[in-house]
N, CA, C and O atoms as a printed pandas DataFrame, in Angstrom:
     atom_number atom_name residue_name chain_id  residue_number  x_coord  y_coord  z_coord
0              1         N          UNK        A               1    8.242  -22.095  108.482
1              2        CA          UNK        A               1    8.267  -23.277  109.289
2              3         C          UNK        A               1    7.177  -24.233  108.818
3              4         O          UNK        A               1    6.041  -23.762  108.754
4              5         N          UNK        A               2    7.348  -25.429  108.500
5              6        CA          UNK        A               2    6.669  -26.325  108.165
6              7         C          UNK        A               2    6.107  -27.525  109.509
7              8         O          UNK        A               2    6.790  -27.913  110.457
8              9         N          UNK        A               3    4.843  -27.857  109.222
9             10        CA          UNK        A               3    4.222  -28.442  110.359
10            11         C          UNK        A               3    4.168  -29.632  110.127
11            12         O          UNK        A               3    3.776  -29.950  109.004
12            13         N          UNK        A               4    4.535  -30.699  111.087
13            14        CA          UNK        A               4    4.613  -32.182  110.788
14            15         C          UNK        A               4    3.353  -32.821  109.982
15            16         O          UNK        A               4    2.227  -32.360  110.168
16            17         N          UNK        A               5    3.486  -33.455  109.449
17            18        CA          UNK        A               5    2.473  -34.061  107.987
18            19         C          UNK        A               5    1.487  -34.832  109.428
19            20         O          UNK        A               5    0.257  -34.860  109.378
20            21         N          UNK        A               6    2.227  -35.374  110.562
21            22        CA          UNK        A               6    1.620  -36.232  111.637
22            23         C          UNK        A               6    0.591  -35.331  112.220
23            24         O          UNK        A               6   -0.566  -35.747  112.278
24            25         N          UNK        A               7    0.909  -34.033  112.697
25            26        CA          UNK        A               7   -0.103  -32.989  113.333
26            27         C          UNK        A               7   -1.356  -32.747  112.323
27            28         O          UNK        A               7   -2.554  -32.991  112.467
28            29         N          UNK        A               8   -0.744  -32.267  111.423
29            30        CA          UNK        A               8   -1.744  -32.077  110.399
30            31         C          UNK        A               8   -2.676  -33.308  110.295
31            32         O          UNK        A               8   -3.827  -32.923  110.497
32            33         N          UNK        A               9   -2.636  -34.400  110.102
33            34        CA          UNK        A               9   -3.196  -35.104  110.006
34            35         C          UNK        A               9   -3.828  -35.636  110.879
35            36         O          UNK        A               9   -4.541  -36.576  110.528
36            37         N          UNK        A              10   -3.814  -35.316  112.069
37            38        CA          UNK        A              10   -4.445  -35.832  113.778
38            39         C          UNK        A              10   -5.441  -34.326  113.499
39            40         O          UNK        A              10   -6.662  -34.269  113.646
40            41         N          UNK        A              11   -4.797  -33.515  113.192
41            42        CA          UNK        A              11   -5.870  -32.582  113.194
42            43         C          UNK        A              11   -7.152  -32.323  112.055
43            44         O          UNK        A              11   -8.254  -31.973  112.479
44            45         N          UNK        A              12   -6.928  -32.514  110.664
45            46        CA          UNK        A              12   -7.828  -33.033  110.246
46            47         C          UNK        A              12   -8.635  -34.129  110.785
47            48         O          UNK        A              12   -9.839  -34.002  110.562
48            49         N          UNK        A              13   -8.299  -35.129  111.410
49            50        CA          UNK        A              13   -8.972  -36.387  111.775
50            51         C          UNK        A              13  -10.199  -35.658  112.379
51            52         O          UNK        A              13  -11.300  -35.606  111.831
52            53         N          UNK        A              14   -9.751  -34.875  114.058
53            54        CA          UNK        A              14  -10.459  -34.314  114.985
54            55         C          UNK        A              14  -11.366  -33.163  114.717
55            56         O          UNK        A              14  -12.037  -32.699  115.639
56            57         N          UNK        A              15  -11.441  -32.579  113.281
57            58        CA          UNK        A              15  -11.784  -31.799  112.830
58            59         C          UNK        A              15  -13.278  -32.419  112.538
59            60         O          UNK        A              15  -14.311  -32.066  113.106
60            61         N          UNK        A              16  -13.125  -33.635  111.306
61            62        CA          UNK        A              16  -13.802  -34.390  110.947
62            63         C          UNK        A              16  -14.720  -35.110  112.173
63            64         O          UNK        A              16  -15.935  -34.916  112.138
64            65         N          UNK        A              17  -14.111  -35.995  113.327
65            66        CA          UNK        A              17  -14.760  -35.904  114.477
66            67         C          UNK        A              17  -15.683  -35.417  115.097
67            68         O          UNK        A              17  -16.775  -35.904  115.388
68            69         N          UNK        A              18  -14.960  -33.768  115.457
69            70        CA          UNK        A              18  -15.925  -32.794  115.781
70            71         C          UNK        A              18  -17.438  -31.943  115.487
71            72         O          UNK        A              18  -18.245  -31.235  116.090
72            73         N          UNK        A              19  -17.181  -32.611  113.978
73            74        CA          UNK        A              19  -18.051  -32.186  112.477
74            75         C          UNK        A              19  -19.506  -32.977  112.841
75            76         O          UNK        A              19  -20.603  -32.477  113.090
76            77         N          UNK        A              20  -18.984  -34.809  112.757
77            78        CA          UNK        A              20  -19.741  -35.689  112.820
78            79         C          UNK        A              20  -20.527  -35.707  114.216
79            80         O          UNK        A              20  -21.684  -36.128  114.229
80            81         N          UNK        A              21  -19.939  -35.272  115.348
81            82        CA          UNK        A              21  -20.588  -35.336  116.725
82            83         C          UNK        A              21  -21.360  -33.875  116.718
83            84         O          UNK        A              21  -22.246  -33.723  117.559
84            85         N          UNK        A              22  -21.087  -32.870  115.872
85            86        CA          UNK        A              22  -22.015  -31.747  115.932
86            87         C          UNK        A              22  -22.978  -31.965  115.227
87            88         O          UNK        A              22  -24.057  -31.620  115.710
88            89         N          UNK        A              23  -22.996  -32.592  113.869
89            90        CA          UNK        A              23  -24.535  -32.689  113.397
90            91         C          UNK        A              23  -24.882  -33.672  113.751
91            92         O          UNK        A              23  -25.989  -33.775  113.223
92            93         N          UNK        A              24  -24.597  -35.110  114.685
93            94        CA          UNK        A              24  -25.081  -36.066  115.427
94            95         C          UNK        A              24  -26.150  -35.229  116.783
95            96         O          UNK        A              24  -27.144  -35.813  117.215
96            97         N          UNK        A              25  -25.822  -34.124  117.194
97            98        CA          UNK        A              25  -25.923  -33.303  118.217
98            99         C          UNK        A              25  -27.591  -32.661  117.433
99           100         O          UNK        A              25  -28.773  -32.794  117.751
100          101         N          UNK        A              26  -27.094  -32.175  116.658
101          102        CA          UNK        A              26  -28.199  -31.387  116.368
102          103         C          UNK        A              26  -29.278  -31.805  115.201
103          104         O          UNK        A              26  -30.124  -31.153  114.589
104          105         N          UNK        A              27  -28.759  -33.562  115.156
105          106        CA          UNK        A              27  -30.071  -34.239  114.772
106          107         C          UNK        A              27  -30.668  -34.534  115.966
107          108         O          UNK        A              27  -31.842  -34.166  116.007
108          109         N          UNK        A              28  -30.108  -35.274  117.318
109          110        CA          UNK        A              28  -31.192  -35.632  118.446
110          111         C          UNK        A              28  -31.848  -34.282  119.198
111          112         O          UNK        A              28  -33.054  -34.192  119.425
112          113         N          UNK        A              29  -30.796  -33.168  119.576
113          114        CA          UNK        A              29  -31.782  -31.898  119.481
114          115         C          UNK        A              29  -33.079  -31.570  118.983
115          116         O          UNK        A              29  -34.049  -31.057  119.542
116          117         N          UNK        A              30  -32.880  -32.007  117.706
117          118        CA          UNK        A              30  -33.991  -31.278  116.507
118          119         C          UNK        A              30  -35.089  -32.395  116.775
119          120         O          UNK        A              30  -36.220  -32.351  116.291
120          121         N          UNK        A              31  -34.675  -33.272  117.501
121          122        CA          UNK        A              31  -35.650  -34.922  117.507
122          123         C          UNK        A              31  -36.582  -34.647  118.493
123          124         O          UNK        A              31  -37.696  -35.170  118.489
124          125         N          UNK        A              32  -36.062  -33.553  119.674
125          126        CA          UNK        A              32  -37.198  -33.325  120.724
126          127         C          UNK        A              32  -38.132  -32.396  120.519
127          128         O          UNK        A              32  -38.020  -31.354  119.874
128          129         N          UNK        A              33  -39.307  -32.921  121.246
129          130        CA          UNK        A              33  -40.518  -32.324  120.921
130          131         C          UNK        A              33  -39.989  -30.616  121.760
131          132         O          UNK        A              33  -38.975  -30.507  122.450
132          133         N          UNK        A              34  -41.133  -29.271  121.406
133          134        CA          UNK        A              34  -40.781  -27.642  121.992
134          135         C          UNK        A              34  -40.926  -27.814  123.406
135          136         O          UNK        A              34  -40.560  -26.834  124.055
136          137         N          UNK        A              35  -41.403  -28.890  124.133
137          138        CA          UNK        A              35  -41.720  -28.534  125.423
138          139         C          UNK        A              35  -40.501  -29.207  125.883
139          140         O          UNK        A              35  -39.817  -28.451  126.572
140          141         N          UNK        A              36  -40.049  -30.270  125.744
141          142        CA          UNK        A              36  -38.576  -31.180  125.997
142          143         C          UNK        A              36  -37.300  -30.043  125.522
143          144         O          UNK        A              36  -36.151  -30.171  125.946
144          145         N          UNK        A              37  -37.579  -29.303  124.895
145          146        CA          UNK        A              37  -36.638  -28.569  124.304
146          147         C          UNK        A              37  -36.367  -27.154  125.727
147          148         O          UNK        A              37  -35.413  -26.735  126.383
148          149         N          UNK        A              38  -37.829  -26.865  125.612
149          150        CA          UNK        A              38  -38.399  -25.439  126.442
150          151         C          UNK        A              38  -37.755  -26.274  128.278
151          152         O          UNK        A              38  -37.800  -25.394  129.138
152          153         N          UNK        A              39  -37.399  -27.242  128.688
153          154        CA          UNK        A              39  -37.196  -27.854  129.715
154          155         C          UNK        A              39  -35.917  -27.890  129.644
155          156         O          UNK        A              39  -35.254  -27.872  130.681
156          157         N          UNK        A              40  -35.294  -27.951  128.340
157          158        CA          UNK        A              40  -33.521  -27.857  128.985
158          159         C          UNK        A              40  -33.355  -26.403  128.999
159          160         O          UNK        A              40  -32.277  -26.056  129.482
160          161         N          UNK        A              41  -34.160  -25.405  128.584
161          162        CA          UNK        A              41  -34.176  -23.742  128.530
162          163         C          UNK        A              41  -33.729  -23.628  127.128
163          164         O          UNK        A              41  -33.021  -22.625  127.040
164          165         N          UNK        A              42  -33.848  -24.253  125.961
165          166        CA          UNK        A              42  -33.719  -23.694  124.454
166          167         C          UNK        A              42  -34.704  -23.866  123.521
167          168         O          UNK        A              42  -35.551  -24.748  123.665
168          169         N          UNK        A              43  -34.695  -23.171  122.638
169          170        CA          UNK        A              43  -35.788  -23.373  121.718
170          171         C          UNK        A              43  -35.127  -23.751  120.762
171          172         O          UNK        A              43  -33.908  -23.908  120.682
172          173         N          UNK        A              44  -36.164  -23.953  119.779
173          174        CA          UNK        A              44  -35.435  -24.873  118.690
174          175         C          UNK        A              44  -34.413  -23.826  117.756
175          176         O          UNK        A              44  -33.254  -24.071  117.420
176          177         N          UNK        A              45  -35.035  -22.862  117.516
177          178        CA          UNK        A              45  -33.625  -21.959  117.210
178          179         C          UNK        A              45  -32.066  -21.788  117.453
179          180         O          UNK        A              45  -31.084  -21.458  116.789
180          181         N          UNK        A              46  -32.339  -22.169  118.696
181          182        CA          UNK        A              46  -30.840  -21.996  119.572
182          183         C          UNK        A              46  -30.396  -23.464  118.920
183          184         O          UNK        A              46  -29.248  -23.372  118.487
184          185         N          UNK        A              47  -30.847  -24.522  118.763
185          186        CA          UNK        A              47  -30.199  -25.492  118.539
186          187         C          UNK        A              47  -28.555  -25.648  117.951
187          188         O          UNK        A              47  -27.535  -26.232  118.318
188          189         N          UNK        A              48  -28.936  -24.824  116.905
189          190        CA          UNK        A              48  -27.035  -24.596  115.839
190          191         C          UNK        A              48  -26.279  -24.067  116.787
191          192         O          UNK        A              48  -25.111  -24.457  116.798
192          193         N          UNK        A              49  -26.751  -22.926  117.968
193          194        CA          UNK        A              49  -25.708  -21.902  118.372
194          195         C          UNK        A              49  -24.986  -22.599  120.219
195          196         O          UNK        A              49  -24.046  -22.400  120.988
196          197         N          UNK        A              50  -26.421  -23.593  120.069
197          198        CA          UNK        A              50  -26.207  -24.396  121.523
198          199         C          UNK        A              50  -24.739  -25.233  120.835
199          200         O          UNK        A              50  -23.555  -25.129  121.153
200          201         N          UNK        A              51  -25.294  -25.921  119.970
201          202        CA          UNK        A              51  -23.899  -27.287  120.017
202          203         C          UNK        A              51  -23.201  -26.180  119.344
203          204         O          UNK        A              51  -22.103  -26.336  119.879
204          205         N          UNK        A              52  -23.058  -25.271  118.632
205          206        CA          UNK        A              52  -21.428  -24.413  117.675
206          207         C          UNK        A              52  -21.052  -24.238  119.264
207          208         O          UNK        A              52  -19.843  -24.469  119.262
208          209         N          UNK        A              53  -21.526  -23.886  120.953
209          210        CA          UNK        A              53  -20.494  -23.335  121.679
210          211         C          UNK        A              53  -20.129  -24.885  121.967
211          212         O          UNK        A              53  -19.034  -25.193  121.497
212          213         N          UNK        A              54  -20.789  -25.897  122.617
213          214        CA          UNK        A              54  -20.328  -26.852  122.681
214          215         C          UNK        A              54  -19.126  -27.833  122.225
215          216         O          UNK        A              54  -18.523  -28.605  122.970
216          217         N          UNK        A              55  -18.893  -27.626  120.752
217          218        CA          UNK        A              55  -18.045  -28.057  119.768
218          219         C          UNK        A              55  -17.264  -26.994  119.520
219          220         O          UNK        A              55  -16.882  -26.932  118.351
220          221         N          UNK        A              56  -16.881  -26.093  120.269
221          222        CA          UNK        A              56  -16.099  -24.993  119.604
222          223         C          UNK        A              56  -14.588  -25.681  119.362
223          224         O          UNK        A              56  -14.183  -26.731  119.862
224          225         N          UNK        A              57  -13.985  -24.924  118.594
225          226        CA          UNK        A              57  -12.795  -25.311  118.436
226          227         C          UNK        A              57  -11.568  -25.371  119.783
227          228         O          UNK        A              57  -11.693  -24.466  120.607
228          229         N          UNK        A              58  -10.252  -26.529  120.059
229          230        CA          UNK        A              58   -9.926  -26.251  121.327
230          231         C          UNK        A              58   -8.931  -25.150  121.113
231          232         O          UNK        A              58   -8.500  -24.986  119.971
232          233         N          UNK        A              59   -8.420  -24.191  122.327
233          234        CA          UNK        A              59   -7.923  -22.746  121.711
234          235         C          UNK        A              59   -6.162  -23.201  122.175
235          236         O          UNK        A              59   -5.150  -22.542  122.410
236          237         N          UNK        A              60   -6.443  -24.448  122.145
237          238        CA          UNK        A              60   -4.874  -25.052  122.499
238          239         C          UNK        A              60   -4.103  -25.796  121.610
239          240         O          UNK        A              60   -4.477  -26.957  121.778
240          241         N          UNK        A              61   -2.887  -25.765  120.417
241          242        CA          UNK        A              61   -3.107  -27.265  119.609
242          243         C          UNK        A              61   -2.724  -28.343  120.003
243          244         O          UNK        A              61   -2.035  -28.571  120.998
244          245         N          UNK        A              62   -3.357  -29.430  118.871
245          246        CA          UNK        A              62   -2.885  -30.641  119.385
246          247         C          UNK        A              62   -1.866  -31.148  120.296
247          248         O          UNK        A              62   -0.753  -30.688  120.041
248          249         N          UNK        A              63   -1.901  -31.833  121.130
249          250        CA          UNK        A              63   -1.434  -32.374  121.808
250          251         C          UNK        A              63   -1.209  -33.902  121.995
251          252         O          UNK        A              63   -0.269  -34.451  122.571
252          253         N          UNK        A              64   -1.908  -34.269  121.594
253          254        CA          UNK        A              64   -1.867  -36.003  121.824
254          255         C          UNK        A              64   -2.740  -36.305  123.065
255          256         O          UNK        A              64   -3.030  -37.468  123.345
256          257         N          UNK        A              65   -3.081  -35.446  123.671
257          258        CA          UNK        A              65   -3.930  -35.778  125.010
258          259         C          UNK        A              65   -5.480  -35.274  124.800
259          260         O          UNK        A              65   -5.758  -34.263  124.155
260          261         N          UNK        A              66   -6.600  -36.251  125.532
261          262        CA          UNK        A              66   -7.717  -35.795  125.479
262          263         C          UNK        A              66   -8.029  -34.087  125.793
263          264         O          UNK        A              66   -7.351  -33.161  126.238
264          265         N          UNK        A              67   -8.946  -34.188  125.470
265          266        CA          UNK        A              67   -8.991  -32.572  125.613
266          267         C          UNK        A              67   -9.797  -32.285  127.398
267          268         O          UNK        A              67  -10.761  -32.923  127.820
268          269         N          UNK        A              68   -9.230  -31.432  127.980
269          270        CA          UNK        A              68  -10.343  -31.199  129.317
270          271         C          UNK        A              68  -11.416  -31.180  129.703
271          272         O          UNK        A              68  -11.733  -31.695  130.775
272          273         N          UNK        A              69  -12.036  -30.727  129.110
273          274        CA          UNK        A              69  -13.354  -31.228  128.696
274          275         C          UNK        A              69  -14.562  -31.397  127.424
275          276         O          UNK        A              69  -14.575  -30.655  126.442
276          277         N          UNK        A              70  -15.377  -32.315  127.608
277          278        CA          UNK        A              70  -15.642  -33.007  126.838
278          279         C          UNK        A              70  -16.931  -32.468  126.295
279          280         O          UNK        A              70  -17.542  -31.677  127.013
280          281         N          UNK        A              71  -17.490  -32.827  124.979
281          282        CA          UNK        A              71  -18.753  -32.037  124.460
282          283         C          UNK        A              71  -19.865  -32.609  125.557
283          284         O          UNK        A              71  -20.745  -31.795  125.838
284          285         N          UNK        A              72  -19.921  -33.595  126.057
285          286        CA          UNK        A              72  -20.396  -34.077  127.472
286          287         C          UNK        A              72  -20.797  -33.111  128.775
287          288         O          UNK        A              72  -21.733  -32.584  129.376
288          289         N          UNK        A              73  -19.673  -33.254  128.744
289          290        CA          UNK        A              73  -19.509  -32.310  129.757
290          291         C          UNK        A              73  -19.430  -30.696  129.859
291          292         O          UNK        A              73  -19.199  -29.977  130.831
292          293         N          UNK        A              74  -19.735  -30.354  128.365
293          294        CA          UNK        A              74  -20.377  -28.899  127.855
294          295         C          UNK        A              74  -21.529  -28.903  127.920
295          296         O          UNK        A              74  -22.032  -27.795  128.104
296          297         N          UNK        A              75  -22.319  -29.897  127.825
297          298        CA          UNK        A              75  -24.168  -29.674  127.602
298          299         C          UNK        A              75  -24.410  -30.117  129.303
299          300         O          UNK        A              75  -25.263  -29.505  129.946
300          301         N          UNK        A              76  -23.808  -30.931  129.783
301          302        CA          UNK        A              76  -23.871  -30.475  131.273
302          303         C          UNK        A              76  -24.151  -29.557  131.561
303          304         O          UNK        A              76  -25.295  -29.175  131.804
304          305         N          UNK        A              77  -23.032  -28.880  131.615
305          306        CA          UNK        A              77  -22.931  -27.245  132.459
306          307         C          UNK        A              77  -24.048  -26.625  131.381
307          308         O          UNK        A              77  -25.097  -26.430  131.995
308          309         N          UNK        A              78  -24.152  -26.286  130.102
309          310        CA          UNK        A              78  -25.171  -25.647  129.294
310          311         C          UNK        A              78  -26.332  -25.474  130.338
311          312         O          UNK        A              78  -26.764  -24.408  130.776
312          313         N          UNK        A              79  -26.781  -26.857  130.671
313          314        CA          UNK        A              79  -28.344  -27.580  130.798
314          315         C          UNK        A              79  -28.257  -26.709  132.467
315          316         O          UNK        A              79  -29.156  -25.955  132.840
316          317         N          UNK        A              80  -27.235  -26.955  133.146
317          318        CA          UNK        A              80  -27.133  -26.352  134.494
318          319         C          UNK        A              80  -27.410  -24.935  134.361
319          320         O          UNK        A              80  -28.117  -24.395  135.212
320          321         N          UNK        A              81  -26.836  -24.132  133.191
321          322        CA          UNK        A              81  -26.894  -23.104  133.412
322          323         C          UNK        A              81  -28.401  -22.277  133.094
323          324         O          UNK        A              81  -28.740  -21.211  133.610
324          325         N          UNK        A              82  -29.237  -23.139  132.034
325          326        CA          UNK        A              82  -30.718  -23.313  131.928
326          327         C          UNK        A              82  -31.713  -23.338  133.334
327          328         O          UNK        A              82  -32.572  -22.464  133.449
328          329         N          UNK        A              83  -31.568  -24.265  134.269
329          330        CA          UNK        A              83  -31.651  -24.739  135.244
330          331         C          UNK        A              83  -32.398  -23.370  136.077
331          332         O          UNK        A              83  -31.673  -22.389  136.244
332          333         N          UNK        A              84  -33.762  -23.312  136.566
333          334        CA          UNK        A              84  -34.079  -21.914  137.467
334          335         C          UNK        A              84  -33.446  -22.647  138.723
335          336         O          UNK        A              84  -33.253  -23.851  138.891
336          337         N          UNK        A              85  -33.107  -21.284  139.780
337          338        CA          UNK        A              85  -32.195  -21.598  141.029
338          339         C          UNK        A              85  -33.112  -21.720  142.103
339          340         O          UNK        A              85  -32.704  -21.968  143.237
């Protein structure tokens, strides 16, 4: 079975996308000082493994529709889940 040249190509696009907003991610990460870092609950280590869950791949394919949620709205909840109760 062959996959429309159109999918393929929306999906490379979003691939590329995803690429550019992850190392956009983990240049302003890397930009904060250890104590700004130590305040969202990561150290600078975690940085790659914080945005790789953030940016993970979606486990649904393309669709043509935004995705549910947003790398936004992943470091949200991240930062919440940092958060003492």
């Amino acid at each position: 079975m062959s996959r429309s040249p159109r999918v393929t190509v929306a999906q490379l696009f979003l691939r590329a996308v995803r690429r550019w907003q992850s190392n956009r991610a983990i240049e302003e990460l890397s930009r904060l000082h250890d104590r700004q870092l130590e305040d969202i609950g990561i150290s600078r280590n975690d940085i790659p493994r914080v945005v790789a869950g953030l940016f993970r791949p979606e486990e649904v394919p393309f669709s043509g529709r935004a995705p549910a949620s947003t790398p936004e709205d992943r470091m949200r909840q991240a930062e919440a889940v940092g958060r003492p109760r």
